[in-house]
CSV table of C-alpha atoms in Angstrom, one decimal:
chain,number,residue,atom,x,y,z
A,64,UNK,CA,-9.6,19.5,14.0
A,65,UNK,CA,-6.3,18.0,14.2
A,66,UNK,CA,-4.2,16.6,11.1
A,67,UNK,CA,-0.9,16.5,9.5
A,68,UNK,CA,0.2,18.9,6.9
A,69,UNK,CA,3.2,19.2,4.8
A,70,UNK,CA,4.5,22.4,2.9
A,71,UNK,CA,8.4,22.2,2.4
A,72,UNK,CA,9.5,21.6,5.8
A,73,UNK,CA,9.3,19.0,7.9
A,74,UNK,CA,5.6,17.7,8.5
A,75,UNK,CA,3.9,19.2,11.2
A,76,UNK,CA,0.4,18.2,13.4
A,77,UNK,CA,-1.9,21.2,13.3
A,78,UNK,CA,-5.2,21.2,15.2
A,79,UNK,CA,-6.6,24.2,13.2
A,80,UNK,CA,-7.6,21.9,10.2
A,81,UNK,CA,-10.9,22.1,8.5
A,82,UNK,CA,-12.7,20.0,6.2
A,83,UNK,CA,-15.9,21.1,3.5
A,84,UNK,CA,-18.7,19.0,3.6
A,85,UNK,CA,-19.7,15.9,1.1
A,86,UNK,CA,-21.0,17.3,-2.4
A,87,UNK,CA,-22.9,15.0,-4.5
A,88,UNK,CA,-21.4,11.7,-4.7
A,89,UNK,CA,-18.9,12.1,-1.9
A,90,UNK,CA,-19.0,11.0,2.2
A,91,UNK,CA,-17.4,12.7,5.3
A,92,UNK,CA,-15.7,10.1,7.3
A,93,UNK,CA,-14.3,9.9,10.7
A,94,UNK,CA,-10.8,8.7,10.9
A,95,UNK,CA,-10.5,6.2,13.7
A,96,UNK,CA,-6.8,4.7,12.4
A,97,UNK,CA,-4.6,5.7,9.7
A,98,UNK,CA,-1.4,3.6,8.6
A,99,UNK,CA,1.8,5.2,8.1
A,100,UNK,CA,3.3,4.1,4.6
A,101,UNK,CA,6.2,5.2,2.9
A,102,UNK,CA,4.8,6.9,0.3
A,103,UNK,CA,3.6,8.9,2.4
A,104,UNK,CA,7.4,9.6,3.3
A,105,UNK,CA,8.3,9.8,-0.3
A,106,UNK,CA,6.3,12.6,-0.8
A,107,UNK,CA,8.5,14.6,2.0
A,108,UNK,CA,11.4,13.9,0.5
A,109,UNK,CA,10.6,14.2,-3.0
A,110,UNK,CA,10.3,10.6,-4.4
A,111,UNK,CA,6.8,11.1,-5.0
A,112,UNK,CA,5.9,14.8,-6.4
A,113,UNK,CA,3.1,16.5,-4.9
A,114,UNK,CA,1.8,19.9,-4.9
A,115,UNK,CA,2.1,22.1,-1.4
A,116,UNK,CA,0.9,22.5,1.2
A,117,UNK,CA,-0.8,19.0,1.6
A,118,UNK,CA,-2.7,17.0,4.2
A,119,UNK,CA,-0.8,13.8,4.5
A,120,UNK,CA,-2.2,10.1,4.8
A,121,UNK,CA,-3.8,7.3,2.4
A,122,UNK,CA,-4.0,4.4,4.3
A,123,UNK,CA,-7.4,4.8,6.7
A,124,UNK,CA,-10.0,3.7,8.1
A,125,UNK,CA,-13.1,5.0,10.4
A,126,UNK,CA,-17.1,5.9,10.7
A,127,UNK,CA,-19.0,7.7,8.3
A,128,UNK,CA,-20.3,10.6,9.3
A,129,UNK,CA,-22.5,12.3,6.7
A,130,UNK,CA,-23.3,11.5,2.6
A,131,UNK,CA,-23.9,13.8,-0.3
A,132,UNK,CA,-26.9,13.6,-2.6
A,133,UNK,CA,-27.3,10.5,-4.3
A,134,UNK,CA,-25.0,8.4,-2.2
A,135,UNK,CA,-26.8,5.2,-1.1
A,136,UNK,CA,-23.9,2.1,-0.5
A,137,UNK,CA,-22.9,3.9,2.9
A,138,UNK,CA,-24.8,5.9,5.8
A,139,UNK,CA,-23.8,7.1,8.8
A,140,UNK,CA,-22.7,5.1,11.5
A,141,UNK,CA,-21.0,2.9,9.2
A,142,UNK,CA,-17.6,1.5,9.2
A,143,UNK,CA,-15.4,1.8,6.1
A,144,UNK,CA,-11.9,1.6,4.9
A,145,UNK,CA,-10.5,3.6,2.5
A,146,UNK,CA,-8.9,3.6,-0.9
A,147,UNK,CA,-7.0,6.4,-2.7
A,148,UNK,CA,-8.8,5.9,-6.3
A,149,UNK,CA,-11.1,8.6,-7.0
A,150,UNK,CA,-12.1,6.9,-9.9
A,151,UNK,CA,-15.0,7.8,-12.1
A,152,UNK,CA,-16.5,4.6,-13.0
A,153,UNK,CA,-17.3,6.4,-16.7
A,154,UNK,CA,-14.0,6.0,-18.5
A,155,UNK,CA,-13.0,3.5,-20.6
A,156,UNK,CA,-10.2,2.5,-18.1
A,157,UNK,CA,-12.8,1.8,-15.7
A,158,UNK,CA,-15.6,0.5,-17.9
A,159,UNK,CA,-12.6,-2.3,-18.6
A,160,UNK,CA,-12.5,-3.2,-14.9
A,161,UNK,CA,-9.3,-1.0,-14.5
A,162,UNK,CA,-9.8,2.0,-11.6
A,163,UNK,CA,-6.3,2.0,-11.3
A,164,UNK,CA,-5.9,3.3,-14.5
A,165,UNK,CA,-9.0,5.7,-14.2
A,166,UNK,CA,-7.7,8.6,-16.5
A,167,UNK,CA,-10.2,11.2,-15.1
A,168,UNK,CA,-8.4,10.6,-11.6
A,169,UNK,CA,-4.7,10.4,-11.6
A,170,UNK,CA,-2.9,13.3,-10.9
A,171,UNK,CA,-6.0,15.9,-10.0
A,172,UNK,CA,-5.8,16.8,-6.6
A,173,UNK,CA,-8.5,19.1,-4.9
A,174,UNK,CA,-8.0,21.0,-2.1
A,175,UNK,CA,-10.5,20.2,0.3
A,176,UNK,CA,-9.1,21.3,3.1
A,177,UNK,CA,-8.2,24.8,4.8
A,178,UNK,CA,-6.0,25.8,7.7
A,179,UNK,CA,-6.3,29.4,8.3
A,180,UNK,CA,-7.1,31.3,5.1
A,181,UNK,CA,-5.5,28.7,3.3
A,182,UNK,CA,-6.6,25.9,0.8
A,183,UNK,CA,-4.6,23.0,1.6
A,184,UNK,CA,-4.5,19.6,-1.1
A,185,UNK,CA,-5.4,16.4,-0.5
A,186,UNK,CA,-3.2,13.4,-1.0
A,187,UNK,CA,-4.1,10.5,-3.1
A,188,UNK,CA,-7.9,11.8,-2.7
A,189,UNK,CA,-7.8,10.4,0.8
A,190,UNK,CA,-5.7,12.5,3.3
A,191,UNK,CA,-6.4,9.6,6.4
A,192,UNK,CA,-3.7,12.1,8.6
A,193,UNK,CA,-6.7,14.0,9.6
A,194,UNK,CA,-9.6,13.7,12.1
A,195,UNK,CA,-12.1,14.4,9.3
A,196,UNK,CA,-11.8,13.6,5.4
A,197,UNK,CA,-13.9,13.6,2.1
A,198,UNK,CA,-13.7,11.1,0.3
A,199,UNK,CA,-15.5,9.9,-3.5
A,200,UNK,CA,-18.4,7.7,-2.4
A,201,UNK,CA,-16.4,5.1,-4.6
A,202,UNK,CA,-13.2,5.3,-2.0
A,203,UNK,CA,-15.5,4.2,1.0
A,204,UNK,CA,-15.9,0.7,1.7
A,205,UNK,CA,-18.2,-0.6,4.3
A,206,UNK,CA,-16.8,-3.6,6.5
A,207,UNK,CA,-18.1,-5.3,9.3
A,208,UNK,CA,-18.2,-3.5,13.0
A,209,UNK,CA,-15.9,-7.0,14.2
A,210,UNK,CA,-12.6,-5.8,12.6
A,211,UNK,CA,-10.8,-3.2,14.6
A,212,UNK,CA,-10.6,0.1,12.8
A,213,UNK,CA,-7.0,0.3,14.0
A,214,UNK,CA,-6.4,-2.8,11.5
A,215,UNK,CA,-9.2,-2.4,8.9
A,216,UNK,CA,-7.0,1.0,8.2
A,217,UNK,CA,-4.2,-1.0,6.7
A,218,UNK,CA,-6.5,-3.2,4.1
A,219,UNK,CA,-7.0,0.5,1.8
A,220,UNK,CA,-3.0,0.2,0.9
A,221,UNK,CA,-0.9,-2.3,2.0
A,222,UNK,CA,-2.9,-5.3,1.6
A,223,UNK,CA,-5.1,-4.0,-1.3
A,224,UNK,CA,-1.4,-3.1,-2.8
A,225,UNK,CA,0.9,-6.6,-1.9
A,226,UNK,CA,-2.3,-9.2,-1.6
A,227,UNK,CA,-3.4,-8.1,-5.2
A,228,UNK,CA,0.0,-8.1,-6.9
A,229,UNK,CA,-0.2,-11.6,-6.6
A,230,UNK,CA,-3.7,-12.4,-7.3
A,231,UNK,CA,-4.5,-9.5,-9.7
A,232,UNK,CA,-1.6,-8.9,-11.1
A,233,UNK,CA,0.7,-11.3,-11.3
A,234,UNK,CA,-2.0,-13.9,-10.9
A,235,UNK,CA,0.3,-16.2,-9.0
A,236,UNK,CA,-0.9,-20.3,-9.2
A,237,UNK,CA,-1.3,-23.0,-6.9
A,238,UNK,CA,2.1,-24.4,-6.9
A,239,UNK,CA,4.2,-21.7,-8.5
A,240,UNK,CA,7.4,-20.7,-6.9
A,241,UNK,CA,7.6,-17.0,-5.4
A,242,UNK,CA,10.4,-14.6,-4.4
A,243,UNK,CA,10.0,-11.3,-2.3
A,244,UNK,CA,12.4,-8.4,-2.1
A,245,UNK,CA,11.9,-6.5,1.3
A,246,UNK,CA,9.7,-7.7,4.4
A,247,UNK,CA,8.3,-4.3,5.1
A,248,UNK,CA,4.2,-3.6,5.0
A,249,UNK,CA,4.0,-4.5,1.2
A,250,UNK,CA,6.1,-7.1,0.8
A,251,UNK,CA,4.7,-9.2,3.8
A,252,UNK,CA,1.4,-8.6,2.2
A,253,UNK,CA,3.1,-10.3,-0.8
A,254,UNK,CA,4.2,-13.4,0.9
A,255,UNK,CA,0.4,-13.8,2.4
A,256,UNK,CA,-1.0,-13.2,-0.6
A,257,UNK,CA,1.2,-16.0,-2.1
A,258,UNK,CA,0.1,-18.6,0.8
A,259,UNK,CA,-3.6,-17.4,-0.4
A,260,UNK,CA,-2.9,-18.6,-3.9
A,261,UNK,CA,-1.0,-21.8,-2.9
A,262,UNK,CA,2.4,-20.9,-3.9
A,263,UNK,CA,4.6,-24.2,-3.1
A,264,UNK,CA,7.9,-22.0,-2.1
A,265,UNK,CA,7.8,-18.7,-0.8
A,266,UNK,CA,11.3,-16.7,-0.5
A,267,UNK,CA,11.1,-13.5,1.9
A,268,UNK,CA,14.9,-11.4,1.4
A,269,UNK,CA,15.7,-8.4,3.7
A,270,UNK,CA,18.7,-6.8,5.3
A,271,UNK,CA,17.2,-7.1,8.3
A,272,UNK,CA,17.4,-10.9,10.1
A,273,UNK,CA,14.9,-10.0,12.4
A,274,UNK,CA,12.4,-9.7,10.0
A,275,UNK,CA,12.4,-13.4,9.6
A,276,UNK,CA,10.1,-14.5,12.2
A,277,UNK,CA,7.3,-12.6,11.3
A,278,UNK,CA,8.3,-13.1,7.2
A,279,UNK,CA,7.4,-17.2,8.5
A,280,UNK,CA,4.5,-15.9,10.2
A,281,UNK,CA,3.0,-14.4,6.7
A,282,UNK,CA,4.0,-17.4,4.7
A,283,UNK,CA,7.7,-17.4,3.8
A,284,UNK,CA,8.8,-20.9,3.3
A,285,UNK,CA,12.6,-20.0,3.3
A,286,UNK,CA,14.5,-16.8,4.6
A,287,UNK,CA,17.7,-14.9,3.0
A,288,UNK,CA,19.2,-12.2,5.3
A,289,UNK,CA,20.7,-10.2,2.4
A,290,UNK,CA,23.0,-8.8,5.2
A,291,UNK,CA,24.9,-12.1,6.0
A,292,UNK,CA,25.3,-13.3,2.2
A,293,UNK,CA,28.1,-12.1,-0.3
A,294,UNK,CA,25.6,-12.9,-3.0
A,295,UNK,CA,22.0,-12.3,-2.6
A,296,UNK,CA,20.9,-14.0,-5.7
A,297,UNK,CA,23.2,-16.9,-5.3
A,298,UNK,CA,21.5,-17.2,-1.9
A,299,UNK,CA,17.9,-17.5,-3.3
A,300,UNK,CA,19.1,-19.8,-6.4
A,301,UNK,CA,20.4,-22.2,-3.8
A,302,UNK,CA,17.0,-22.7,-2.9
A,303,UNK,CA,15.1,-22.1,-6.6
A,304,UNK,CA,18.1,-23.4,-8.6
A,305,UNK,CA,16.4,-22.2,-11.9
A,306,UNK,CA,14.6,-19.3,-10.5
A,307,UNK,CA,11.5,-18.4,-9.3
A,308,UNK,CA,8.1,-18.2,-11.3
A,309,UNK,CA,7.3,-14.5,-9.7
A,310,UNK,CA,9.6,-12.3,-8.1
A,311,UNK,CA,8.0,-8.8,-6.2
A,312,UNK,CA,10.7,-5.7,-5.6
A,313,UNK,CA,9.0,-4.1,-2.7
A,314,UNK,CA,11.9,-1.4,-1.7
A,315,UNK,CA,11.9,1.0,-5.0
A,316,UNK,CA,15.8,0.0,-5.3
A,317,UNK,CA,17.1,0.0,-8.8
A,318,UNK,CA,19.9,-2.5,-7.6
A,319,UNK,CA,17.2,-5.0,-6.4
A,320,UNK,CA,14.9,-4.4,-9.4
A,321,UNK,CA,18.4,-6.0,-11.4
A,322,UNK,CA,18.1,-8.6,-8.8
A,323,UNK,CA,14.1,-9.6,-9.5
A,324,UNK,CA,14.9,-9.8,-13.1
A,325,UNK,CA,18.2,-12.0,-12.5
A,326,UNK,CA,16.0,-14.2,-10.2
A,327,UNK,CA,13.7,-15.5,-13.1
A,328,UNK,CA,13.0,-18.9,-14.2
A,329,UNK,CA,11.9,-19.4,-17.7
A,330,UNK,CA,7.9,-18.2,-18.6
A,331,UNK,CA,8.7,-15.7,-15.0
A,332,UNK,CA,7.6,-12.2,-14.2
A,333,UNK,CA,9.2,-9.8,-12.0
A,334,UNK,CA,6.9,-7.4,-10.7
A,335,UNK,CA,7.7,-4.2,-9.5
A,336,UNK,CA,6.1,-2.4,-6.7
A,337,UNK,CA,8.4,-0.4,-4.4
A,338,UNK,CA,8.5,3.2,-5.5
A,339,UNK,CA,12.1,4.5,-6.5
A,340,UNK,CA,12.6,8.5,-7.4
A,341,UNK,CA,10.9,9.7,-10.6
A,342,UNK,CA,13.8,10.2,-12.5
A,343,UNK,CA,15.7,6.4,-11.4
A,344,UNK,CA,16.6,4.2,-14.1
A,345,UNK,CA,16.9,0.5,-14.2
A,346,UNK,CA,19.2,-2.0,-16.2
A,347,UNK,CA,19.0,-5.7,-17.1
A,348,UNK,CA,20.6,-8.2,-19.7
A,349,UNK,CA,18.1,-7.6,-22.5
A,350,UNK,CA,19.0,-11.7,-23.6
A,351,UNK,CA,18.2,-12.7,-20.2
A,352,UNK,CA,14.4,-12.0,-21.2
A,353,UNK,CA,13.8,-14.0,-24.6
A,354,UNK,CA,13.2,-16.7,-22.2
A,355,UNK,CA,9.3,-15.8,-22.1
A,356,UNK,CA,10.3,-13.4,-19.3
A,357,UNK,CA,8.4,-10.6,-18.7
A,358,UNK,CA,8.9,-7.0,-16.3
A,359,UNK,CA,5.3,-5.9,-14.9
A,360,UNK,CA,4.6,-2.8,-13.0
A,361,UNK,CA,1.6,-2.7,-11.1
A,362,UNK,CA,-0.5,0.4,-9.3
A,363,UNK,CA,-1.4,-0.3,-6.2
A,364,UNK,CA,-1.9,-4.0,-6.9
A,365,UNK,CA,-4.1,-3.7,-10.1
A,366,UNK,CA,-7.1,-3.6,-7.6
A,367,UNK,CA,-10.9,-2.9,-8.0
A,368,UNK,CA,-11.0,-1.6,-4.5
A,369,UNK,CA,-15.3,-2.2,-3.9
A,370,UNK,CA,-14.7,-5.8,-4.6
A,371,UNK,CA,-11.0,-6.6,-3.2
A,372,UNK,CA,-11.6,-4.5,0.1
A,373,UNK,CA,-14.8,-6.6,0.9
A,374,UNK,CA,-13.1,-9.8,0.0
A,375,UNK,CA,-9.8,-9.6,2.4
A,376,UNK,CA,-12.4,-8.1,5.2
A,377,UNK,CA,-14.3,-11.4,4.6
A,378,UNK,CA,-11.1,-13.4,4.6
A,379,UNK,CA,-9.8,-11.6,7.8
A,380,UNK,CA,-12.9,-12.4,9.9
A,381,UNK,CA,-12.6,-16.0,8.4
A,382,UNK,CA,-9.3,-16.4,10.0
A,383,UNK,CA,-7.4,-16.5,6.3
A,384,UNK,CA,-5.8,-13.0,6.1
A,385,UNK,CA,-3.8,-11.7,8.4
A,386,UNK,CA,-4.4,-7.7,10.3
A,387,UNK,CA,-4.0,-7.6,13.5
A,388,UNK,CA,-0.2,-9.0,13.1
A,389,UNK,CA,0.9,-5.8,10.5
A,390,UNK,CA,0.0,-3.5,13.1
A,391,UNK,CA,3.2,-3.3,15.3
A,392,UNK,CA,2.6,-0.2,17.4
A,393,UNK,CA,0.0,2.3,17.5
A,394,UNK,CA,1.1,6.2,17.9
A,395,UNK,CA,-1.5,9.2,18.4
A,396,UNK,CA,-1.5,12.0,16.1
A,397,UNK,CA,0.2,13.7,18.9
A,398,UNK,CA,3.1,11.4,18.2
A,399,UNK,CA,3.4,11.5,14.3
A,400,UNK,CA,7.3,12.2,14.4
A,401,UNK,CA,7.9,9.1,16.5
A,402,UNK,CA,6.2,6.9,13.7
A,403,UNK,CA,8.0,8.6,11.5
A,404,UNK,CA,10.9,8.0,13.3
A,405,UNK,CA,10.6,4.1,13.8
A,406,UNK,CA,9.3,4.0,10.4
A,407,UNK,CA,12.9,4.9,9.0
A,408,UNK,CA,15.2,2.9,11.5
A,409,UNK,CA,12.9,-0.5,10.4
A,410,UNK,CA,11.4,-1.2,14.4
A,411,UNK,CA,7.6,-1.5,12.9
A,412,UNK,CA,6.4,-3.4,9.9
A,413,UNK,CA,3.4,-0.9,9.9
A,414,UNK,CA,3.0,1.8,12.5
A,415,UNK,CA,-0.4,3.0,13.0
A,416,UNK,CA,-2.2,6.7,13.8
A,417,UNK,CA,-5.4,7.0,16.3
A,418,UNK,CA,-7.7,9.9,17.0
């Protein structure tokens, strides 16, 4: 089968890829779709550390084609999308309502995969580059046949990771006041997951002024092209002139992890989801934070992925969340270094892989 597989050099689209069957507790899935993210490009150029060689991909969705033993939530033939926690359900992380934080998870990858003679990794137990994964029974979510597998694939990352910064994390209120940092695939899931919880003023900021249409169309009030300003933060302040209840740095920029924090109101949070290298350090005036002001990082939106993936499928066929927009172009696997390539210059929002 074909897949895309990373050992050192550039990533490259085998078709001699093979997958084990489910064990106990596991499903086989079909990948129909797969979104391209950039952590999936962090981990080629070393922002995210990952043992080699490696089947890329976490963002997917598709048909399941067989269960192991005592599997019962899914059966083949159905559609599911896919998260990346593994999680045990046993821990005390999880007992607390916290997969995220599932200690028996992070950071042990198996290698269910071989190309050759070779056992290849997965990556973030998911590994959606490929025509065939395995997957924990927990990471399979079953969603209505309606949704189009091409945009149900982008619900197991970038709206699991942007719509629940706001509503799990940051636990945004009706009325509160909201600034976003970057209009890529997180950050407009930010801004619609702010319109879900009734934020009164939405703020979208990016480099890029021609993110600013479809930043409106996701629920950005007001629009800062950070390109055109001398001062970014003056910018936003001359809309929130004491600050924002809730910023959200979606790039992994130190610089704009300052700005979050500088972009506070009294009683706000700055939450930080973009993914800088492992060794970046941030700064901020330590007085600026007595107000009551508080810096929150947040995995993958603080999500329980069984119950959030079911709710935004539910709001998606209810007309509330929005899929079919992220999806700006669709590539086969064939075509991986194009995505990759438009991914990087900023033409998609989300670019999306098909078998």
């Amino acid at each position: 089968m074909r897949g895309v597989i990373f050992e050192g050099g550039p990533p490259r689209v085998v078709d001699d890829l093979a997958v084990r069957g489910p064990g106990p507790g596991e499903v086989l899935v079909g990948i129909r779709a797969a979104g391209l993210c950039h952590s999936d490009l962090s981990v080629v150029d070393g922002t995210i550390p990952y043992p080699r060689p490696v089947v890329l991909g976490h963002e997917g969705a598709g048909v399941v084609e067989e269960v192991g033993e005592g599997v019962t939530h899914v059966a083949a033939g159905d559609h599911v999308a896919l998260s990346t926690l593994a999680n045990c359900g046993t821990c005390a992380e999880c007992d607390r309502g916290r997969p995220t934080m599932c200690r028996a998870s992070i950071g042990m990858p198996g290698k269910p995969f071989r190309c050759g003679d070779r056992a290849l990794y997965g990556f973030a137990s998911n590994s959606a580059f490929a025509e065939r994964t395995v997957v924990k029974a927990v990471q399979a979510v079953r969603i209505p046949t309606g949704i189009p597998l091409t945009s149900a694939a982008l619900i197991g990352c970038g709206v699991l990771t942007g719509v629940g910064a706001v509503l799990n994390r940051a636990r945004v209120g009706l009325g509160d006041t909201v600034v976003v940092l970057g209009t890529g695939g997180i950050g407009l899931n930010v801004l619609q997951g702010a319109r879900l919880a009734g934020a009164s003023v939405r703020v979208a900021v990016d480099v890029n002024p021609a993110k600013e249409a479809v930043a409106r169309q996701f629920g950005a009030t007001h629009f800062v092209d950070a390109s055109a300003v001398p001062d970014t933060v003056a910018a936003v302040r001359a809309v929130l002139p004491t600050g924002a209840d809730h910023t959200f740095e979606c790039v992994g920029s130190t610089e704009l992890i300052r700005q979050a924090v500088d972009l506070l109101d009294r009683h706000g949070q700055a939450v930080l989801l973009g993914v800088p290298p492992a060794t970046a350090e941030a700064s901020f005036l330590v007085a600026s934070v007595y107000l009551d002001k508080s810096i929150l990082g947040c995995r993958y939106g603080s999500s329980r992925p069984q119950r959030d993936i079911a709710r935004y499928a539910r709001l998606y066929t209810e007309g509330r969340l929005l899929l079919d927009e992220l999806v700006t172009r669709t590539y086969p696997i064939e075509d991986f270094a194009k995505a990759v390539e438009d991914m990087r210059r900023g033409r998609v929002a989300r670019g999306v892989l098909t078998f």
